[in-house]
């Protein structure tokens, strides 16, 4: 048990666990809302800057934003906000490749992280937002509040708690992690700082996973002068697609008729792509329409159909929806063309360490039969282990054990209501516990692209402000010290 937190000496507080993009946007909009006057906004984030998170806290030049900078803004009413920020700072400097052949700007991700960090900085300087540079190690219910403890010793009392953490780390396919544990060139999580430093320039590299992170790894290795052959492997062998070579408006209407069947929705998507191509559009325009209408499409589908989509269609959706920047796509495409990069589909029949090398037997998906290979390094890029979300951090596990959190039923994150409040083990809303960002995808559907995550973070902030206002009206003129003491 944690020590009780004194209710009588603190202001009402919102504690946000996770200060990446989602947590920073929630905090910023709360700080701007007059309904939150008198409240403290505390963000627990071990990184030096708020707003960067896993995606944008990178100094690697090969890591670029995956959509044109002109479509990235934290202000929904000002779509050119990020572009003006870049222009005012003379960015991107010393990066002649940032401007792609299609005329769009794809700067390094660290620039977008700086942009978000600067947006929240004034609220930090004036004390409106408190940044605790700590990793949360424990959360407990204490009476009508939450007690949050950081690994630096901070113990904070919170009237409202927001889970805005990042995705769980990737998980190696069964058996691979155990075989390769301790190998000097086994990289179980390529997103860790300096994770790829152990790979030598001539190493034969096996990348398990063929999506966006795999493409990032390939681009990073090649930028660093890596010359060895690279094999990217996944069950289906699907790699993330590139952007269209020209601007197109979204094409297709998937909400006027509410779809209740995943199979029928997929058939409609295929028909719409054929119609689009007949009118000179590419599939990109149709997928853009699906993305924009994704929340409503998802709400219209019964739970069984949502599960069916996740189980059968998600891999295909991901590689078309989450496209690589043209600069990264060019590196991968050149390697595929020259033969020093391969993409395989199937399963791993056998893996073993042979001295300092790793011997792998692949069972081919399309060609049939098996293929053997030997590698010097293995990198895992399989994506987040969403189904292990509660086990990914001790405080999440304890809240799950106490019944305040549970995984969603489609395996994408945490269960929450349409107001983004957590659903407890009995399926009831927890009034003062919110889930913000991609971990709420099970309820809201399309919550991975920046515009959708931004809108959802603003929505969560509005829900919290409304709760604060309702509590103020309920309490009337009573001071905050009238709150129940900790249990």
Coordinates of N, CA, C and O in Angstrom, one line a residue, residues 325-440:
X325 N 7.1 7.4 -45.9 CA 7.5 8.6 -46.6 C 8.3 8.2 -47.9 O 8.9 7.1 -47.9
X326 N 8.1 9.0 -48.9 CA 8.8 8.6 -50.2 C 10.2 8.4 -50.1 O 10.8 7.5 -50.8
X327 N 10.9 9.1 -49.2 CA 12.4 8.9 -49.1 C 12.7 7.5 -48.6 O 13.7 6.9 -49.0
X328 N 11.9 7.0 -47.6 CA 12.1 5.7 -47.1 C 11.7 4.6 -48.1 O 12.4 3.6 -48.3
X329 N 10.6 4.9 -48.7 CA 10.1 3.9 -49.8 C 11.2 3.8 -50.9 O 11.3 2.7 -51.4
X330 N 11.8 4.9 -51.2 CA 12.8 4.8 -52.3 C 14.0 3.9 -51.9 O 14.5 3.1 -52.7
X331 N 14.4 4.0 -50.6 CA 15.5 3.1 -50.1 C 15.1 1.6 -50.2 O 15.9 0.8 -50.7
X332 N 13.9 1.3 -49.7 CA 13.5 -0.1 -49.7 C 13.3 -0.6 -51.1 O 13.7 -1.7 -51.5
X333 N 12.7 0.2 -52.0 CA 12.4 -0.2 -53.3 C 13.7 -0.4 -54.1 O 13.8 -1.4 -54.9
X334 N 14.7 0.4 -53.9 CA 16.0 0.2 -54.5 C 16.6 -1.1 -54.1 O 17.2 -1.8 -54.9
X335 N 16.5 -1.4 -52.8 CA 17.1 -2.6 -52.3 C 16.4 -3.8 -52.9 O 17.0 -4.9 -53.2
X336 N 15.1 -3.8 -53.0 CA 14.3 -4.9 -53.6 C 14.7 -5.1 -55.1 O 14.8 -6.2 -55.5
X337 N 14.9 -3.9 -55.7 CA 15.2 -4.0 -57.2 C 16.6 -4.6 -57.4 O 16.9 -5.4 -58.3
X338 N 17.6 -4.2 -56.5 CA 18.9 -4.6 -56.6 C 19.2 -6.0 -56.1 O 20.3 -6.6 -56.3
X339 N 18.2 -6.5 -55.3 CA 18.4 -7.8 -54.7 C 19.1 -7.9 -53.4 O 19.2 -9.0 -52.8
X340 N 19.5 -6.8 -52.8 CA 20.1 -6.9 -51.5 C 19.1 -6.7 -50.3 O 19.5 -6.8 -49.2
X341 N 17.9 -6.5 -50.7 CA 16.8 -6.6 -49.7 C 15.7 -7.6 -50.2 O 15.4 -7.6 -51.4
X342 N 15.3 -8.5 -49.4 CA 14.3 -9.4 -49.7 C 13.1 -9.4 -48.8 O 13.3 -9.0 -47.6
X343 N 11.9 -9.6 -49.2 CA 10.7 -9.7 -48.4 C 10.1 -11.1 -48.5 O 9.8 -11.5 -49.6
X344 N 10.1 -11.9 -47.4 CA 9.6 -13.2 -47.4 C 8.2 -13.3 -46.7 O 8.0 -12.6 -45.7
X345 N 7.4 -14.3 -47.1 CA 6.1 -14.5 -46.4 C 6.1 -16.0 -46.0 O 6.5 -16.9 -46.7
X346 N 5.6 -16.2 -44.8 CA 5.4 -17.6 -44.3 C 5.6 -17.7 -42.8 O 5.1 -16.8 -42.0
X347 N 6.2 -18.7 -42.4 CA 6.4 -19.0 -40.9 C 7.8 -19.5 -40.7 O 8.5 -19.9 -41.7
X348 N 8.3 -19.4 -39.5 CA 9.6 -19.9 -39.1 C 9.5 -21.3 -38.6 O 8.8 -21.5 -37.5
X349 N 10.0 -22.3 -39.3 CA 9.9 -23.7 -38.9 C 10.9 -24.0 -37.9 O 10.7 -24.8 -37.0
X350 N 12.1 -23.3 -37.9 CA 13.1 -23.7 -36.9 C 14.1 -22.5 -36.9 O 14.4 -21.8 -37.9
X351 N 14.6 -22.2 -35.7 CA 15.6 -21.2 -35.5 C 16.5 -21.6 -34.4 O 16.1 -22.2 -33.4
X352 N 17.8 -21.4 -34.6 CA 18.8 -21.9 -33.6 C 20.1 -21.0 -33.8 O 20.3 -20.4 -34.8
X353 N 20.8 -21.0 -32.7 CA 22.1 -20.3 -32.7 C 23.2 -21.2 -33.1 O 23.3 -22.4 -32.5
X354 N 24.0 -20.8 -34.0 CA 25.1 -21.6 -34.5 C 26.3 -20.8 -34.3 O 26.7 -20.0 -35.1
X355 N 27.0 -21.0 -33.2 CA 28.1 -20.1 -32.8 C 27.6 -18.7 -32.6 O 26.6 -18.4 -31.9
X356 N 28.2 -17.7 -33.4 CA 27.7 -16.3 -33.3 C 26.6 -16.0 -34.3 O 26.1 -14.9 -34.4
X357 N 26.2 -17.0 -35.1 CA 25.2 -16.8 -36.2 C 23.9 -17.4 -35.7 O 23.8 -18.1 -34.7
X358 N 22.9 -17.0 -36.5 CA 21.5 -17.5 -36.3 C 21.1 -18.2 -37.6 O 21.0 -17.7 -38.6
X359 N 20.8 -19.5 -37.4 CA 20.3 -20.3 -38.5 C 18.8 -20.4 -38.5 O 18.2 -20.7 -37.4
X360 N 18.1 -20.1 -39.6 CA 16.7 -20.1 -39.7 C 16.2 -20.9 -40.8 O 16.7 -20.9 -41.9
X361 N 15.1 -21.7 -40.6 CA 14.4 -22.4 -41.7 C 13.1 -21.8 -41.8 O 12.2 -21.8 -40.9
X362 N 12.8 -21.2 -43.0 CA 11.5 -20.6 -43.3 C 10.6 -21.6 -44.0 O 11.1 -22.3 -44.9
X363 N 9.4 -21.6 -43.7 CA 8.4 -22.3 -44.4 C 7.6 -21.3 -45.3 O 6.9 -20.4 -44.8
X364 N 7.8 -21.3 -46.6 CA 7.3 -20.3 -47.5 C 5.8 -20.4 -47.6 O 5.2 -21.5 -47.7
X365 N 5.2 -19.2 -47.7 CA 3.7 -19.1 -47.7 C 3.1 -19.4 -49.1 O 2.2 -20.2 -49.3
X366 N 3.7 -18.7 -50.1 CA 3.1 -18.7 -51.4 C 3.8 -19.8 -52.3 O 3.2 -20.6 -53.0
X367 N 5.1 -19.8 -52.2 CA 5.9 -20.7 -53.1 C 5.9 -22.2 -52.6 O 6.1 -23.1 -53.3
X368 N 5.6 -22.3 -51.3 CA 5.6 -23.7 -50.7 C 7.0 -24.1 -50.4 O 8.0 -23.5 -50.9
X369 N 7.2 -25.2 -49.7 CA 8.5 -25.7 -49.4 C 9.2 -24.9 -48.3 O 8.5 -24.0 -47.7
X370 N 10.4 -25.1 -48.1 CA 11.2 -24.4 -47.0 C 12.4 -23.8 -47.7 O 12.9 -24.2 -48.7
X371 N 13.0 -22.9 -46.9 CA 14.2 -22.2 -47.3 C 15.1 -21.9 -46.1 O 14.5 -21.5 -45.0
X372 N 16.3 -22.2 -46.2 CA 17.2 -22.0 -45.1 C 18.1 -20.8 -45.2 O 18.5 -20.4 -46.4
X373 N 18.4 -20.1 -44.1 CA 19.2 -18.9 -44.2 C 20.0 -18.8 -42.9 O 19.7 -19.3 -41.9
X374 N 21.1 -18.1 -43.0 CA 22.0 -17.8 -41.8 C 22.2 -16.3 -41.7 O 22.5 -15.7 -42.7
X375 N 22.1 -15.8 -40.5 CA 22.1 -14.4 -40.3 C 23.1 -14.1 -39.1 O 23.3 -14.9 -38.2
X376 N 23.6 -12.8 -39.2 CA 24.4 -12.3 -38.1 C 23.6 -11.5 -37.1 O 24.1 -11.4 -35.9
X377 N 22.5 -11.0 -37.5 CA 21.7 -10.1 -36.6 C 20.2 -10.3 -36.9 O 19.8 -10.6 -38.0
X378 N 19.4 -10.2 -35.8 CA 18.0 -10.3 -35.9 C 17.3 -9.2 -35.2 O 17.7 -8.8 -34.1
X379 N 16.4 -8.5 -35.9 CA 15.7 -7.3 -35.4 C 14.2 -7.6 -35.3 O 13.6 -8.1 -36.4
X380 N 13.5 -7.4 -34.2 CA 12.1 -7.6 -34.1 C 11.3 -6.3 -34.4 O 11.6 -5.3 -33.7
X381 N 10.5 -6.3 -35.4 CA 9.6 -5.1 -35.7 C 8.2 -5.5 -35.9 O 7.5 -5.0 -36.8
X382 N 7.7 -6.4 -35.0 CA 6.4 -7.0 -35.2 C 5.2 -6.1 -34.8 O 4.1 -6.4 -35.0
X383 N 5.5 -4.9 -34.2 CA 4.5 -4.1 -33.8 C 4.1 -4.3 -32.3 O 4.5 -5.3 -31.7
X384 N 3.3 -3.4 -31.7 CA 3.0 -3.5 -30.3 C 2.2 -4.8 -29.9 O 1.4 -5.3 -30.7
X385 N 2.5 -5.3 -28.7 CA 1.8 -6.5 -28.2 C 0.6 -6.0 -27.5 O 0.5 -6.0 -26.3
X386 N -0.4 -5.6 -28.3 CA -1.6 -5.0 -27.7 C -2.3 -5.9 -26.7 O -2.9 -5.4 -25.7
X387 N -2.3 -7.2 -26.9 CA -3.1 -8.1 -26.0 C -2.4 -8.2 -24.7 O -3.0 -8.8 -23.7
X388 N -1.2 -7.7 -24.6 CA -0.5 -7.8 -23.3 C -0.4 -6.4 -22.6 O 0.5 -6.2 -21.8
X389 N -1.3 -5.5 -23.0 CA -1.3 -4.2 -22.5 C -1.3 -4.1 -21.0 O -0.5 -3.3 -20.4
X390 N -2.1 -4.9 -20.3 CA -2.1 -4.7 -18.8 C -0.8 -5.3 -18.2 O -0.5 -4.8 -17.1
X391 N -0.2 -6.2 -18.8 CA 1.1 -6.7 -18.3 C 2.3 -5.9 -18.7 O 3.4 -6.2 -18.2
X392 N 2.1 -4.8 -19.5 CA 3.2 -4.1 -20.0 C 3.8 -3.2 -18.9 O 5.0 -2.8 -19.0
X393 N 3.0 -2.8 -17.9 CA 3.5 -1.9 -16.9 C 2.9 -2.3 -15.6 O 1.7 -2.6 -15.6
X394 N 3.6 -2.2 -14.5 CA 3.1 -2.8 -13.2 C 1.9 -2.0 -12.7 O 0.9 -2.6 -12.2
X395 N 1.8 -0.7 -12.9 CA 0.7 0.0 -12.4 C -0.6 -0.3 -13.2 O -1.7 -0.3 -12.7
X396 N -0.4 -0.6 -14.6 CA -1.6 -1.0 -15.3 C -2.1 -2.3 -14.9 O -3.3 -2.6 -14.7
X397 N -1.1 -3.2 -14.6 CA -1.5 -4.5 -14.1 C -2.3 -4.5 -12.8 O -3.3 -5.2 -12.6
X398 N -1.8 -3.6 -11.9 CA -2.5 -3.5 -10.6 C -3.9 -2.9 -10.7 O -4.8 -3.3 -10.0
X399 N -4.0 -1.9 -11.6 CA -5.4 -1.3 -11.9 C -6.3 -2.4 -12.5 O -7.5 -2.4 -12.2
X400 N -5.7 -3.2 -13.3 CA -6.5 -4.3 -13.9 C -6.9 -5.3 -12.8 O -8.1 -5.7 -12.8
X401 N -6.0 -5.7 -11.9 CA -6.3 -6.6 -10.9 C -7.3 -6.1 -9.9 O -8.1 -6.8 -9.4
X402 N -7.3 -4.7 -9.7 CA -8.3 -4.1 -8.8 C -9.6 -3.9 -9.5 O -10.6 -3.5 -8.9
X403 N -9.7 -4.2 -10.8 CA -11.0 -4.1 -11.5 C -11.3 -2.8 -12.2 O -12.4 -2.7 -12.7
X404 N -10.3 -1.9 -12.2 CA -10.6 -0.6 -12.8 C -10.3 -0.5 -14.3 O -10.9 0.3 -15.0
X405 N -9.5 -1.4 -14.8 CA -9.2 -1.5 -16.2 C -9.3 -2.9 -16.7 O -9.1 -3.9 -15.9
X406 N -9.6 -3.0 -18.0 CA -9.6 -4.3 -18.6 C -9.3 -4.1 -20.1 O -9.6 -3.1 -20.7
X407 N -8.8 -5.1 -20.8 CA -8.5 -5.0 -22.2 C -9.8 -4.9 -23.0 O -10.9 -5.4 -22.5
X408 N -9.8 -4.3 -24.1 CA -11.0 -4.2 -24.9 C -11.2 -5.6 -25.6 O -10.3 -6.5 -25.5
X409 N -12.4 -5.8 -26.1 CA -12.8 -7.1 -26.6 C -12.3 -7.4 -28.0 O -12.4 -8.5 -28.5
X410 N -11.6 -6.5 -28.6 CA -11.1 -6.7 -30.0 C -9.6 -6.8 -30.0 O -9.0 -7.0 -31.1
X411 N -8.9 -6.6 -28.8 CA -7.5 -6.8 -28.8 C -6.6 -5.7 -29.3 O -5.5 -5.9 -29.7
X412 N -7.1 -4.4 -29.1 CA -6.4 -3.3 -29.6 C -5.9 -2.4 -28.5 O -5.1 -1.5 -28.7
X413 N -6.4 -2.6 -27.3 CA -6.0 -1.7 -26.2 C -6.8 -1.9 -24.9 O -7.1 -3.0 -24.5
X414 N -7.3 -0.8 -24.4 CA -8.1 -0.8 -23.1 C -9.6 -0.5 -23.4 O -9.9 0.3 -24.3
X415 N -10.4 -1.2 -22.7 CA -11.9 -1.0 -22.8 C -12.3 0.4 -22.3 O -11.9 0.8 -21.2
X416 N -13.0 1.1 -23.1 CA -13.5 2.4 -22.6 C -14.9 2.7 -23.3 O -15.3 2.1 -24.2
X417 N -15.6 3.7 -22.7 CA -16.9 4.0 -23.2 C -16.8 5.0 -24.3 O -15.8 5.5 -24.7
X418 N -18.0 5.5 -24.8 CA -18.0 6.5 -25.9 C -17.6 7.8 -25.4 O -17.3 8.8 -26.2
X419 N -17.5 8.0 -24.1 CA -16.9 9.3 -23.5 C -15.4 9.1 -23.2 O -14.8 10.0 -22.6
X420 N -14.9 7.9 -23.5 CA -13.5 7.6 -23.3 C -13.1 7.3 -21.9 O -12.0 7.4 -21.5
X421 N -14.2 7.1 -21.1 CA -13.9 6.7 -19.7 C -13.6 5.2 -19.7 O -14.2 4.4 -20.4
X422 N -12.7 4.8 -18.8 CA -12.4 3.3 -18.7 C -13.6 2.6 -18.3 O -14.5 3.0 -17.5
X423 N -13.7 1.3 -18.8 CA -14.8 0.4 -18.3 C -14.2 -0.6 -17.4 O -13.1 -1.2 -17.6
X424 N -14.8 -0.8 -16.2 CA -14.2 -1.7 -15.2 C -14.5 -3.1 -15.5 O -15.1 -3.4 -16.6
X425 N -14.2 -4.0 -14.6 CA -14.3 -5.4 -14.9 C -15.8 -5.9 -15.0 O -16.1 -6.9 -15.6
X426 N -16.7 -5.0 -14.6 CA -18.1 -5.3 -14.7 C -18.7 -4.5 -15.9 O -20.0 -4.6 -16.1
X427 N -17.9 -3.8 -16.7 CA -18.4 -3.1 -17.8 C -19.0 -1.7 -17.5 O -19.6 -1.1 -18.4
X428 N -18.8 -1.2 -16.3 CA -19.3 0.1 -15.9 C -18.2 1.2 -16.1 O -17.0 0.9 -16.0
X429 N -18.7 2.4 -16.4 CA -17.8 3.5 -16.5 C -17.2 3.9 -15.2 O -17.8 3.9 -14.2
X430 N -15.9 4.1 -15.3 CA -15.2 4.7 -14.1 C -15.1 6.2 -14.3 O -14.4 6.7 -15.2
X431 N -15.9 6.9 -13.6 CA -16.2 8.3 -13.9 C -15.0 9.2 -14.0 O -14.9 10.2 -14.8
X432 N -13.9 8.9 -13.2 CA -12.7 9.8 -13.2 C -11.5 9.2 -13.7 O -10.4 9.6 -13.4
X433 N -11.7 8.2 -14.6 CA -10.5 7.5 -15.2 C -10.7 7.4 -16.7 O -11.7 6.8 -17.2
X434 N -9.8 8.1 -17.5 CA -10.0 8.2 -18.9 C -8.9 7.5 -19.6 O -7.7 7.4 -19.2
X435 N -9.2 7.0 -20.8 CA -8.2 6.4 -21.7 C -8.1 7.3 -22.9 O -9.1 7.6 -23.6
X436 N -6.9 7.8 -23.2 CA -6.7 8.8 -24.3 C -5.7 8.2 -25.3 O -4.7 7.6 -24.9
X437 N -5.9 8.4 -26.6 CA -5.0 8.0 -27.6 C -5.3 6.7 -28.2 O -6.4 6.1 -28.0
X438 N -4.3 6.1 -28.9 CA -4.5 4.8 -29.6 C -4.9 3.7 -28.7 O -5.5 2.7 -29.3
X439 N -4.7 3.7 -27.4 CA -5.2 2.6 -26.6 C -6.7 2.5 -26.5 O -7.3 1.6 -26.0
X440 N -7.4 3.6 -27.0 CA -8.9 3.6 -27.0 C -9.4 3.2 -28.4 O -10.6 3.3 -28.6

